[in-house]
Tab-separated table of C-alpha atoms in Angstrom:
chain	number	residue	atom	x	y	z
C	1	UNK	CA	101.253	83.977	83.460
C	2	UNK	CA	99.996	87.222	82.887
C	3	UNK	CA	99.007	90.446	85.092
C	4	UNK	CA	96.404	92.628	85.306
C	5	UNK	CA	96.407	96.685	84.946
C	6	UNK	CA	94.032	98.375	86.342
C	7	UNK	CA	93.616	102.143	84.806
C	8	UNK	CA	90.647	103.002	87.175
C	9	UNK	CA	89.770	106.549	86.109
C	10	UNK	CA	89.182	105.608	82.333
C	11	UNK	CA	87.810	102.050	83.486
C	12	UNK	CA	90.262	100.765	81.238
C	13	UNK	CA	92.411	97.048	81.936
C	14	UNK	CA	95.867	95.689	80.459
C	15	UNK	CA	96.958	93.119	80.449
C	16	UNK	CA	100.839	91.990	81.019
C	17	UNK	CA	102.263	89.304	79.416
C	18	UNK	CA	105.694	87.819	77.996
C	19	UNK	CA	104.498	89.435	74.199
C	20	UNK	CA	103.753	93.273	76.064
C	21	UNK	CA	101.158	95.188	77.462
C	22	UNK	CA	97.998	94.538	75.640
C	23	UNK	CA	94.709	96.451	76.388
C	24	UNK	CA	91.706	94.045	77.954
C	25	UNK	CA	88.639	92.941	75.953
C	26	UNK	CA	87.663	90.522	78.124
C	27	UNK	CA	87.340	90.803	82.008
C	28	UNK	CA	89.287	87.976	83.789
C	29	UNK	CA	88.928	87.786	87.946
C	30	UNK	CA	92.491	87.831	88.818
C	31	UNK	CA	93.820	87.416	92.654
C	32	UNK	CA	96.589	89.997	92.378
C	33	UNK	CA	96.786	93.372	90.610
C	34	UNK	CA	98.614	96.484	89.825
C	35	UNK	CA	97.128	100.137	89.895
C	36	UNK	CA	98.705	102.188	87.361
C	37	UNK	CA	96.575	105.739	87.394
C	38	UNK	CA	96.222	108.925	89.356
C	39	UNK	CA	94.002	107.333	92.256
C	40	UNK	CA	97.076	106.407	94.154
C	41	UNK	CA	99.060	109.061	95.458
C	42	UNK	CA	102.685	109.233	97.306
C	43	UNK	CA	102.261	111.517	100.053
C	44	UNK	CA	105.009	111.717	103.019
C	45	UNK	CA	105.485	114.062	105.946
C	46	UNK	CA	108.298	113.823	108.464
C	47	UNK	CA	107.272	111.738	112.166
C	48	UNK	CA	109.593	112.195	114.526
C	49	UNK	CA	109.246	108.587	116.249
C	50	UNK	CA	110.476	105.847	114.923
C	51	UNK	CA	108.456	102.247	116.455
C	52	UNK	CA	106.380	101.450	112.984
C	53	UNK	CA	103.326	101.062	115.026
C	54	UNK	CA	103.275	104.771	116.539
C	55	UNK	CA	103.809	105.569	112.586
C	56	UNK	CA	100.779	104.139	111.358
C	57	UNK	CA	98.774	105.690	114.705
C	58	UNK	CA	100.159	109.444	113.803
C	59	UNK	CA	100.428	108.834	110.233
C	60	UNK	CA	96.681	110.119	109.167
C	61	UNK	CA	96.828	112.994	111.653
C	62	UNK	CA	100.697	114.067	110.076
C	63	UNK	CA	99.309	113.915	106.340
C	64	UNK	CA	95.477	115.187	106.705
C	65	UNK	CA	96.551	118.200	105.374
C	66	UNK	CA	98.075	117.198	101.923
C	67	UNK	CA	94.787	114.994	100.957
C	68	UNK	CA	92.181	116.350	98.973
C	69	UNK	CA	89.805	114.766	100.943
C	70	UNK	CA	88.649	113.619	104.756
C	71	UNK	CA	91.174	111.770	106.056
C	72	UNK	CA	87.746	109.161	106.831
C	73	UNK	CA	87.029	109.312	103.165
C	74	UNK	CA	90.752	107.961	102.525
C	75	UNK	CA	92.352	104.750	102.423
C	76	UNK	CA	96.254	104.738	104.205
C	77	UNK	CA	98.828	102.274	103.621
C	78	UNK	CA	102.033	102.616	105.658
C	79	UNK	CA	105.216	102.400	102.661
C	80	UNK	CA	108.310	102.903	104.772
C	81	UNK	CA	110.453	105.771	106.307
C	82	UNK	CA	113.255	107.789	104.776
C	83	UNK	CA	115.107	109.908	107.134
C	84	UNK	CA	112.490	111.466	109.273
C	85	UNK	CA	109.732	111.456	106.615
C	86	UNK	CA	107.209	108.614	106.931
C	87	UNK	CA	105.902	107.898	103.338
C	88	UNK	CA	102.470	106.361	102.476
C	89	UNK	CA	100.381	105.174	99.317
C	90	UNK	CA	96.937	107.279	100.022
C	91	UNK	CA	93.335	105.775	97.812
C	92	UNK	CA	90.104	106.977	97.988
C	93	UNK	CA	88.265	104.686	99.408
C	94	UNK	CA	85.351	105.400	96.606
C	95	UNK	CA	88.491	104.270	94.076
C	96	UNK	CA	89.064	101.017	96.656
C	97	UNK	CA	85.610	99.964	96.772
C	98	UNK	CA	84.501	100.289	92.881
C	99	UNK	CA	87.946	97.697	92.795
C	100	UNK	CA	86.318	95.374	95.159
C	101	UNK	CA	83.121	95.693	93.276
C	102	UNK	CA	84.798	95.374	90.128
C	103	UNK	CA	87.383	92.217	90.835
C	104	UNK	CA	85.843	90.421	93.677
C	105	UNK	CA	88.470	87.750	94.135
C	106	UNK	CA	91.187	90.361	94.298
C	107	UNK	CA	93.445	89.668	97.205
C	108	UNK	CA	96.807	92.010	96.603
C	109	UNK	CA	96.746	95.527	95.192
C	110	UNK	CA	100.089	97.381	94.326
C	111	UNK	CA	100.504	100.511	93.030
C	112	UNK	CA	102.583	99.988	89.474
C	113	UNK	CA	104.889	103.139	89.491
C	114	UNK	CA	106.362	101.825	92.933
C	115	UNK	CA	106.931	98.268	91.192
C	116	UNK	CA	108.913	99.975	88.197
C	117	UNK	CA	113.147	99.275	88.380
C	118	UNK	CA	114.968	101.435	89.878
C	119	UNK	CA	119.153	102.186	89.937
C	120	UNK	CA	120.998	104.784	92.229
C	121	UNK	CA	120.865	108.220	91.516
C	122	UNK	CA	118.145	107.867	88.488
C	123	UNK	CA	114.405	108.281	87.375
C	124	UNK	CA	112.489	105.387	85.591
C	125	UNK	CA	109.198	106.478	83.351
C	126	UNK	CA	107.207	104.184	81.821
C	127	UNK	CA	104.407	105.025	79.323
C	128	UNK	CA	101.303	102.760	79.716
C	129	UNK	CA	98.392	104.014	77.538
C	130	UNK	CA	97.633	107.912	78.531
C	131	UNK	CA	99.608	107.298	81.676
C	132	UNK	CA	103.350	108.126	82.698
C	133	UNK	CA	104.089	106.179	85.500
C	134	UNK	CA	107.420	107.528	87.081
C	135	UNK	CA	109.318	106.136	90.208
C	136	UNK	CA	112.041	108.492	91.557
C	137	UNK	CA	113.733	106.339	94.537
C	138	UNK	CA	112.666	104.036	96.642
C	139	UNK	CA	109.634	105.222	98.143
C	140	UNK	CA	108.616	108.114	95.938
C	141	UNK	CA	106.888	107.647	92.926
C	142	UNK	CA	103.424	108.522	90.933
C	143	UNK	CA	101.547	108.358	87.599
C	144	UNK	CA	100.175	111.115	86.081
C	145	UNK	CA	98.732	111.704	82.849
C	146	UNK	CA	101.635	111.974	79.827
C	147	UNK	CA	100.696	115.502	79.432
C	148	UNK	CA	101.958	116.652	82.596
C	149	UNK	CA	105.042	114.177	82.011
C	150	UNK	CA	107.587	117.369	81.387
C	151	UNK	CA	106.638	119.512	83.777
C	152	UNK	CA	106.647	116.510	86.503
C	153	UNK	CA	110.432	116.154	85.198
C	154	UNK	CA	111.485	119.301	85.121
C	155	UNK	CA	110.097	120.528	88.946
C	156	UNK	CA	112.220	117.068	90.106
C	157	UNK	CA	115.057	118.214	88.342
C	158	UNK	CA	115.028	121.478	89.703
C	159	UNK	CA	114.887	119.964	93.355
C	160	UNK	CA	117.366	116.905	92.733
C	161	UNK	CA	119.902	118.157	90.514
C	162	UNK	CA	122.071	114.697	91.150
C	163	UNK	CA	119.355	112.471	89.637
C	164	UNK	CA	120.686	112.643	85.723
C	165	UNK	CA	119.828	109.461	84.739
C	166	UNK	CA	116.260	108.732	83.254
C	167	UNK	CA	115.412	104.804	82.180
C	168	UNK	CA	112.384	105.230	79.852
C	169	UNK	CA	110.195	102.300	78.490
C	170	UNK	CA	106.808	102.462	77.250
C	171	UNK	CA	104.235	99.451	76.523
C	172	UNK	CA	105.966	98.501	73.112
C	173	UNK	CA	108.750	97.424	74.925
C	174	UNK	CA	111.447	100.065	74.012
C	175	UNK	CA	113.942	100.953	76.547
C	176	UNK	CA	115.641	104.458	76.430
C	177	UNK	CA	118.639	105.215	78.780
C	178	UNK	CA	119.195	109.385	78.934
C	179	UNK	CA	121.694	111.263	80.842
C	180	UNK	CA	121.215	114.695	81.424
C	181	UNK	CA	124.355	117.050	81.453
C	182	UNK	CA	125.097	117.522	85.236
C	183	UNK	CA	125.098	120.656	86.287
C	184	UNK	CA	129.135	120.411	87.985
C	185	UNK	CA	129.892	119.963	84.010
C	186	UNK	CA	128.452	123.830	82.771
């Protein structure tokens, strides 16, 4: 069985399959799909109540000021809570509908970087293409371009200085296991 990609920015499709990750020539009409590029975002903001329906009802209002958009011009979907912050996975709904255009018979959407395996106290990265896709727990994660791969690293170290461990893999099929020096060990 295989899966689809979907790189919407570039308009580019991958497929997944036992043999790898393979780039799409021709367009198949799956059912269920994976969003691997920068039109999904990871935002969160802390809610102080804690029934999952008064979430979702203050959830828009709590993050309208992290979007780059109108909060009407945005697509919400509800992830989980950690603590007091209320994480959700935020599409343009511009990005949603070209999907529905583009793959009619598509029932289920995920975003890939929240798919990736995780372990405790550790980052995973995979490379897909032009596109890290990093997951940092269990409801944080986020694909950027590979560019900005580094930095993205770096600014998470800085913040979570316990989080040494970094699984890598990228669409050959090569995994990489690297364990940064902890800082208790300067």
């Amino acid at each position: 069985m295989s899966l689809l990609l979907i790189d919407s920015k570039n308009t580019q499709h991958w497929d997944l399959d036992p043999q790898g990750i393979h780039k799409k020539t021709a367009l198949v009409t799956p059912t269920k799909a994976f969003l691997m590029d920068t039109s999904c975002h990871i935002l969160h903001t802390p809610i102080p109540v804690k029934q999952v329906r008064q979430i979702k009802k203050a959830l828009p209002f709590a993050l309208e000021e992290q979007l780059a958009c109108e909060i009407e011009e945005a697509h919400l979907h509800f992830l989980g809570k950690s603590g007091a912050e209320a994480y959700a996975a935020v599409v343009q709904h511009t990005a949603m509908e070209r999907l529905k255009l583009d793959f009619p018979d598509l029932t289920e959407l995920y975003f890939l970087p929240l798919c990736l395996p995780i372990e405790k106290d550790s980052i995973t990265v995979c490379l897909i293409g032009t596109q890290a896709l990093i997951r940092y727990d269990e409801l944080h994660a986020r694909s950027l371009p590979i560019s900005m791969l580094a930095m993205a690293l770096s600014q998470h170290q800085e913040a979570n200085p316990d989080q040494i461990t970094l699984q890598f893999f990228q669409d050959g099929g090569d995994c990489l296991l690297y364990t940064s020096p902890s800082p208790r060990d300067s």
